[in-house]
């Protein structure tokens, strides 16, 4: 069981707002109620997919998600220009660091700059006691599972056990970003903690 009190205190000290919900459904309703009539970008996220956020937000917001059916080729570019960005985390340390690994860089760059608000939706399975264990989790649990999901022929996808720091052309780990504090250029950044296992 994560130490939510320690985690919340650390995140708030780092400038993040924090909300916590028992279920993904409750968290999705919370986000849906906060966002209305705005442009929303969504990063590639199994957590967001499992929450059904796109279907909730789409009727009353302009939502750009490259995983959506029929998404246009410029959807990622439009997501990067949206007022609000929603993503998850590959690892979240109880000491307050948020870690994400990305292949193309669109998801991690949007957590750093360019939006009025960024929301991180994070299941209990993503939380680790400290920075080193959160980074280990991102590299050795999240990344191999995502490589498997994408059908990549990398050592981590084939064996599914850990990162091999491979040189494969199909490698999905192009960048690793750690947020030590809320970026100063983003007015509102909120971590939404969910007491369920979600995503990788």
PDB file of C-alpha atoms in Angstrom:
ATOM      1  CA  UNK A   1       0.000   0.000   0.000  1.00  0.00           C
ATOM      2  CA  UNK A   2       1.536   3.320  -1.029  1.00  0.00           C
ATOM      3  CA  UNK A   3       2.171   5.946   1.613  1.00  0.00           C
ATOM      4  CA  UNK A   4      -0.321   8.441   0.217  1.00  0.00           C
ATOM      5  CA  UNK A   5       0.217  10.956   2.997  1.00  0.00           C
ATOM      6  CA  UNK A   6       3.962  11.116   2.289  1.00  0.00           C
ATOM      7  CA  UNK A   7       3.380  11.222  -1.470  1.00  0.00           C
ATOM      8  CA  UNK A   8       0.765  13.973  -1.291  1.00  0.00           C
ATOM      9  CA  UNK A   9       2.958  16.112   0.941  1.00  0.00           C
ATOM     10  CA  UNK A  10       5.956  15.679  -1.361  1.00  0.00           C
ATOM     11  CA  UNK A  11       3.991  16.504  -4.517  1.00  0.00           C
ATOM     12  CA  UNK A  12       2.432  19.584  -2.945  1.00  0.00           C
ATOM     13  CA  UNK A  13       5.855  20.772  -1.790  1.00  0.00           C
ATOM     14  CA  UNK A  14       6.975  20.393  -5.412  1.00  0.00           C
ATOM     15  CA  UNK A  15       4.150  22.653  -6.588  1.00  0.00           C
ATOM     16  CA  UNK A  16       1.639  20.062  -7.791  1.00  0.00           C
ATOM     17  CA  UNK A  17      -2.030  19.954  -6.855  1.00  0.00           C
ATOM     18  CA  UNK A  18      -3.103  16.493  -5.705  1.00  0.00           C
ATOM     19  CA  UNK A  19      -6.465  14.718  -5.794  1.00  0.00           C
ATOM     20  CA  UNK A  20      -7.181  11.132  -4.799  1.00  0.00           C
ATOM     21  CA  UNK A  21     -10.023   8.810  -5.763  1.00  0.00           C
ATOM     22  CA  UNK A  22     -10.997   5.253  -4.904  1.00  0.00           C
ATOM     23  CA  UNK A  23     -11.875   4.305  -8.477  1.00  0.00           C
ATOM     24  CA  UNK A  24     -10.995   5.232 -12.039  1.00  0.00           C
ATOM     25  CA  UNK A  25     -14.648   6.082 -12.661  1.00  0.00           C
ATOM     26  CA  UNK A  26     -14.673   8.660  -9.856  1.00  0.00           C
ATOM     27  CA  UNK A  27     -11.452  10.200 -11.162  1.00  0.00           C
ATOM     28  CA  UNK A  28     -12.823  10.344 -14.717  1.00  0.00           C
ATOM     29  CA  UNK A  29     -15.973  12.120 -13.536  1.00  0.00           C
ATOM     30  CA  UNK A  30     -13.832  14.621 -11.615  1.00  0.00           C
ATOM     31  CA  UNK A  31     -11.750  15.474 -14.690  1.00  0.00           C
ATOM     32  CA  UNK A  32     -14.807  15.594 -16.935  1.00  0.00           C
ATOM     33  CA  UNK A  33     -16.473  18.087 -14.600  1.00  0.00           C
ATOM     34  CA  UNK A  34     -13.387  20.320 -14.531  1.00  0.00           C
ATOM     35  CA  UNK A  35     -12.919  20.561 -18.298  1.00  0.00           C
ATOM     36  CA  UNK A  36     -15.572  22.134 -20.477  1.00  0.00           C
ATOM     37  CA  UNK A  37     -15.266  23.996 -23.760  1.00  0.00           C
ATOM     38  CA  UNK A  38     -11.479  23.760 -23.920  1.00  0.00           C
ATOM     39  CA  UNK A  39      -8.955  22.089 -26.191  1.00  0.00           C
ATOM     40  CA  UNK A  40      -7.524  18.914 -24.676  1.00  0.00           C
ATOM     41  CA  UNK A  41      -4.481  16.922 -25.759  1.00  0.00           C
ATOM     42  CA  UNK A  42      -4.028  13.356 -24.588  1.00  0.00           C
ATOM     43  CA  UNK A  43      -0.761  11.444 -24.651  1.00  0.00           C
ATOM     44  CA  UNK A  44      -0.530   7.764 -25.495  1.00  0.00           C
ATOM     45  CA  UNK A  45      -1.784   6.239 -22.249  1.00  0.00           C
ATOM     46  CA  UNK A  46      -3.316   2.892 -21.377  1.00  0.00           C
ATOM     47  CA  UNK A  47      -4.443   4.445 -18.085  1.00  0.00           C
ATOM     48  CA  UNK A  48      -6.427   7.162 -19.895  1.00  0.00           C
ATOM     49  CA  UNK A  49      -7.841   4.506 -22.209  1.00  0.00           C
ATOM     50  CA  UNK A  50      -8.957   2.308 -19.304  1.00  0.00           C
ATOM     51  CA  UNK A  51     -10.610   5.316 -17.648  1.00  0.00           C
ATOM     52  CA  UNK A  52     -12.705   6.056 -20.739  1.00  0.00           C
ATOM     53  CA  UNK A  53     -11.711   9.717 -20.581  1.00  0.00           C
ATOM     54  CA  UNK A  54     -11.802  10.413 -24.305  1.00  0.00           C
ATOM     55  CA  UNK A  55     -15.439   9.354 -24.625  1.00  0.00           C
ATOM     56  CA  UNK A  56     -16.395  11.513 -21.648  1.00  0.00           C
ATOM     57  CA  UNK A  57     -14.528  14.632 -22.754  1.00  0.00           C
ATOM     58  CA  UNK A  58     -15.140  14.539 -26.500  1.00  0.00           C
ATOM     59  CA  UNK A  59     -18.813  15.661 -26.497  1.00  0.00           C
ATOM     60  CA  UNK A  60     -18.075  19.026 -24.823  1.00  0.00           C
ATOM     61  CA  UNK A  61     -14.393  19.698 -25.556  1.00  0.00           C
ATOM     62  CA  UNK A  62     -12.144  19.636 -28.632  1.00  0.00           C
ATOM     63  CA  UNK A  63      -9.998  16.595 -27.884  1.00  0.00           C
ATOM     64  CA  UNK A  64      -6.829  15.533 -29.726  1.00  0.00           C
ATOM     65  CA  UNK A  65      -5.739  11.955 -29.077  1.00  0.00           C
ATOM     66  CA  UNK A  66      -3.751  10.012 -31.635  1.00  0.00           C
ATOM     67  CA  UNK A  67      -5.188   6.736 -30.310  1.00  0.00           C
ATOM     68  CA  UNK A  68      -8.748   7.811 -31.148  1.00  0.00           C
ATOM     69  CA  UNK A  69     -10.416   6.091 -34.078  1.00  0.00           C
ATOM     70  CA  UNK A  70      -9.953   8.100 -37.251  1.00  0.00           C
ATOM     71  CA  UNK A  71      -7.358  10.443 -35.719  1.00  0.00           C
ATOM     72  CA  UNK A  72      -5.807  12.778 -38.296  1.00  0.00           C
ATOM     73  CA  UNK A  73      -2.062  12.679 -39.033  1.00  0.00           C
ATOM     74  CA  UNK A  74      -1.546  16.038 -37.302  1.00  0.00           C
ATOM     75  CA  UNK A  75      -3.328  15.005 -34.097  1.00  0.00           C
ATOM     76  CA  UNK A  76      -0.130  14.841 -32.018  1.00  0.00           C
ATOM     77  CA  UNK A  77       0.862  18.333 -33.157  1.00  0.00           C
ATOM     78  CA  UNK A  78      -2.574  19.686 -32.237  1.00  0.00           C
ATOM     79  CA  UNK A  79      -2.416  17.911 -28.870  1.00  0.00           C
ATOM     80  CA  UNK A  80       0.854  19.727 -28.179  1.00  0.00           C
ATOM     81  CA  UNK A  81      -0.911  23.053 -28.761  1.00  0.00           C
ATOM     82  CA  UNK A  82      -3.989  22.289 -26.632  1.00  0.00           C
ATOM     83  CA  UNK A  83      -4.885  24.309 -23.554  1.00  0.00           C
ATOM     84  CA  UNK A  84      -4.957  21.190 -21.373  1.00  0.00           C
ATOM     85  CA  UNK A  85      -2.873  18.020 -21.543  1.00  0.00           C
ATOM     86  CA  UNK A  86      -3.662  14.663 -19.931  1.00  0.00           C
ATOM     87  CA  UNK A  87      -1.193  11.838 -19.472  1.00  0.00           C
ATOM     88  CA  UNK A  88      -0.089   9.291 -16.902  1.00  0.00           C
ATOM     89  CA  UNK A  89       3.295   8.396 -15.391  1.00  0.00           C
ATOM     90  CA  UNK A  90       5.540   5.381 -15.841  1.00  0.00           C
ATOM     91  CA  UNK A  91       6.786   5.810 -12.295  1.00  0.00           C
ATOM     92  CA  UNK A  92       5.784   8.035  -9.384  1.00  0.00           C
ATOM     93  CA  UNK A  93       8.032   8.234  -6.323  1.00  0.00           C
ATOM     94  CA  UNK A  94       6.600   8.780  -2.852  1.00  0.00           C
ATOM     95  CA  UNK A  95       9.331  11.418  -2.584  1.00  0.00           C
ATOM     96  CA  UNK A  96       7.497  13.408  -5.299  1.00  0.00           C
ATOM     97  CA  UNK A  97       9.313  12.736  -8.579  1.00  0.00           C
ATOM     98  CA  UNK A  98       7.260  11.962 -11.713  1.00  0.00           C
ATOM     99  CA  UNK A  99       9.030   9.803 -14.316  1.00  0.00           C
ATOM    100  CA  UNK A 100       8.038   9.184 -17.930  1.00  0.00           C
ATOM    101  CA  UNK A 101       9.788   7.318 -20.737  1.00  0.00           C
ATOM    102  CA  UNK A 102       8.854   8.175 -24.323  1.00  0.00           C
ATOM    103  CA  UNK A 103       9.773   7.128 -27.828  1.00  0.00           C
ATOM    104  CA  UNK A 104       8.823  10.132 -29.938  1.00  0.00           C
ATOM    105  CA  UNK A 105       8.997  12.773 -27.217  1.00  0.00           C
ATOM    106  CA  UNK A 106       5.524  14.246 -27.746  1.00  0.00           C
ATOM    107  CA  UNK A 107       4.193  13.001 -24.415  1.00  0.00           C
ATOM    108  CA  UNK A 108       7.127  14.026 -22.238  1.00  0.00           C
ATOM    109  CA  UNK A 109       7.532  17.406 -23.907  1.00  0.00           C
ATOM    110  CA  UNK A 110       3.906  18.248 -23.156  1.00  0.00           C
ATOM    111  CA  UNK A 111       4.477  17.648 -19.443  1.00  0.00           C
ATOM    112  CA  UNK A 112       7.145  20.345 -19.506  1.00  0.00           C
ATOM    113  CA  UNK A 113       5.865  23.249 -21.581  1.00  0.00           C
ATOM    114  CA  UNK A 114       3.073  24.750 -23.618  1.00  0.00           C
ATOM    115  CA  UNK A 115      -0.171  24.107 -21.732  1.00  0.00           C
ATOM    116  CA  UNK A 116      -2.303  26.015 -19.255  1.00  0.00           C
ATOM    117  CA  UNK A 117      -2.883  22.817 -17.288  1.00  0.00           C
ATOM    118  CA  UNK A 118      -1.457  19.289 -17.179  1.00  0.00           C
ATOM    119  CA  UNK A 119      -3.145  16.361 -15.453  1.00  0.00           C
ATOM    120  CA  UNK A 120      -1.313  13.172 -14.510  1.00  0.00           C
ATOM    121  CA  UNK A 121      -3.662  10.233 -13.858  1.00  0.00           C
ATOM    122  CA  UNK A 122      -1.798   7.613 -11.854  1.00  0.00           C
ATOM    123  CA  UNK A 123      -2.893   4.192 -10.616  1.00  0.00           C
ATOM    124  CA  UNK A 124      -1.579   2.684  -7.392  1.00  0.00           C
ATOM    125  CA  UNK A 125       0.634   0.255  -9.331  1.00  0.00           C
ATOM    126  CA  UNK A 126       2.767   3.144 -10.644  1.00  0.00           C
ATOM    127  CA  UNK A 127       3.812   4.318  -7.176  1.00  0.00           C
ATOM    128  CA  UNK A 128       7.229   3.386  -5.760  1.00  0.00           C
ATOM    129  CA  UNK A 129       8.902   4.307  -2.461  1.00  0.00           C
ATOM    130  CA  UNK A 130      11.686   6.507  -3.861  1.00  0.00           C
ATOM    131  CA  UNK A 131      13.219   7.934  -7.023  1.00  0.00           C
ATOM    132  CA  UNK A 132      15.512   4.979  -7.769  1.00  0.00           C
ATOM    133  CA  UNK A 133      12.704   2.428  -7.478  1.00  0.00           C
ATOM    134  CA  UNK A 134      10.327   4.608  -9.531  1.00  0.00           C
ATOM    135  CA  UNK A 135      12.952   4.894 -12.276  1.00  0.00           C
ATOM    136  CA  UNK A 136      13.566   1.135 -12.089  1.00  0.00           C
ATOM    137  CA  UNK A 137       9.831   0.576 -12.454  1.00  0.00           C
ATOM    138  CA  UNK A 138       9.584   2.859 -15.490  1.00  0.00           C
ATOM    139  CA  UNK A 139      12.470   1.111 -17.245  1.00  0.00           C
ATOM    140  CA  UNK A 140      11.897  -2.512 -16.238  1.00  0.00           C
ATOM    141  CA  UNK A 141       8.115  -2.826 -15.929  1.00  0.00           C
ATOM    142  CA  UNK A 142       6.376  -0.073 -17.888  1.00  0.00           C
ATOM    143  CA  UNK A 143       8.680   0.061 -20.908  1.00  0.00           C
ATOM    144  CA  UNK A 144       8.754  -3.724 -21.614  1.00  0.00           C
ATOM    145  CA  UNK A 145       4.956  -3.941 -21.308  1.00  0.00           C
ATOM    146  CA  UNK A 146       4.512  -1.028 -23.685  1.00  0.00           C
ATOM    147  CA  UNK A 147       6.973  -2.568 -26.149  1.00  0.00           C
ATOM    148  CA  UNK A 148       4.972  -5.816 -25.987  1.00  0.00           C
ATOM    149  CA  UNK A 149       1.720  -3.916 -26.522  1.00  0.00           C
ATOM    150  CA  UNK A 150       3.178  -2.294 -29.632  1.00  0.00           C
ATOM    151  CA  UNK A 151       4.467  -5.619 -30.968  1.00  0.00           C
ATOM    152  CA  UNK A 152       8.077  -4.450 -31.011  1.00  0.00           C
ATOM    153  CA  UNK A 153      10.920  -6.922 -31.570  1.00  0.00           C
ATOM    154  CA  UNK A 154      13.119  -5.724 -28.723  1.00  0.00           C
ATOM    155  CA  UNK A 155      14.752  -7.899 -26.042  1.00  0.00           C
ATOM    156  CA  UNK A 156      12.499  -6.433 -23.362  1.00  0.00           C
ATOM    157  CA  UNK A 157       9.366  -7.191 -25.392  1.00  0.00           C
ATOM    158  CA  UNK A 158      10.457 -10.725 -26.247  1.00  0.00           C
ATOM    159  CA  UNK A 159      11.460 -11.663 -22.705  1.00  0.00           C
ATOM    160  CA  UNK A 160       9.183  -9.284 -20.833  1.00  0.00           C
ATOM    161  CA  UNK A 161      11.411  -9.184 -17.781  1.00  0.00           C
ATOM    162  CA  UNK A 162      13.569  -6.024 -17.831  1.00  0.00           C
ATOM    163  CA  UNK A 163      15.253  -3.293 -19.829  1.00  0.00           C
ATOM    164  CA  UNK A 164      18.279  -4.454 -21.837  1.00  0.00           C
ATOM    165  CA  UNK A 165      19.363  -0.938 -22.866  1.00  0.00           C
ATOM    166  CA  UNK A 166      19.165  -2.315 -26.395  1.00  0.00           C
ATOM    167  CA  UNK A 167      20.313  -0.769 -29.645  1.00  0.00           C
ATOM    168  CA  UNK A 168      17.314  -2.113 -31.558  1.00  0.00           C
ATOM    169  CA  UNK A 169      15.804   0.164 -34.243  1.00  0.00           C
ATOM    170  CA  UNK A 170      12.437  -0.730 -32.678  1.00  0.00           C
ATOM    171  CA  UNK A 171      13.412   0.554 -29.244  1.00  0.00           C
ATOM    172  CA  UNK A 172      10.644   2.709 -27.725  1.00  0.00           C
ATOM    173  CA  UNK A 173      12.795   4.344 -25.037  1.00  0.00           C
ATOM    174  CA  UNK A 174      13.977   7.535 -26.699  1.00  0.00           C
ATOM    175  CA  UNK A 175      13.741   9.908 -23.747  1.00  0.00           C
ATOM    176  CA  UNK A 176      13.337   9.730 -19.997  1.00  0.00           C
ATOM    177  CA  UNK A 177      12.030  12.824 -18.215  1.00  0.00           C
ATOM    178  CA  UNK A 178      11.860  13.407 -14.480  1.00  0.00           C
ATOM    179  CA  UNK A 179       9.762  16.205 -13.077  1.00  0.00           C
ATOM    180  CA  UNK A 180      11.435  17.299  -9.857  1.00  0.00           C
ATOM    181  CA  UNK A 181       8.985  20.191  -9.459  1.00  0.00           C
ATOM    182  CA  UNK A 182       6.049  21.678 -11.352  1.00  0.00           C
ATOM    183  CA  UNK A 183       7.410  23.480 -14.420  1.00  0.00           C
ATOM    184  CA  UNK A 184       7.127  27.251 -13.904  1.00  0.00           C
ATOM    185  CA  UNK A 185       5.572  27.817 -17.328  1.00  0.00           C
ATOM    186  CA  UNK A 186       2.564  25.566 -16.610  1.00  0.00           C
ATOM    187  CA  UNK A 187       0.058  27.439 -14.418  1.00  0.00           C
ATOM    188  CA  UNK A 188      -1.694  24.317 -13.101  1.00  0.00           C
ATOM    189  CA  UNK A 189      -0.305  20.787 -12.831  1.00  0.00           C
ATOM    190  CA  UNK A 190      -2.308  18.187 -10.935  1.00  0.00           C
ATOM    191  CA  UNK A 191      -1.580  14.593 -10.004  1.00  0.00           C
ATOM    192  CA  UNK A 192      -4.722  12.497  -9.734  1.00  0.00           C
ATOM    193  CA  UNK A 193      -4.094   9.406  -7.615  1.00  0.00           C
ATOM    194  CA  UNK A 194      -6.362   6.415  -8.117  1.00  0.00           C
ATOM    195  CA  UNK A 195      -6.577   3.474  -5.685  1.00  0.00           C
ATOM    196  CA  UNK A 196      -6.696   0.924  -8.504  1.00  0.00           C
ATOM    197  CA  UNK A 197      -4.160  -0.704 -10.794  1.00  0.00           C
ATOM    198  CA  UNK A 198      -4.284   1.076 -14.125  1.00  0.00           C
ATOM    199  CA  UNK A 199      -2.065   0.942 -17.189  1.00  0.00           C
ATOM    200  CA  UNK A 200       1.552  -0.152 -17.155  1.00  0.00           C
TER     201      UNK A 200
END
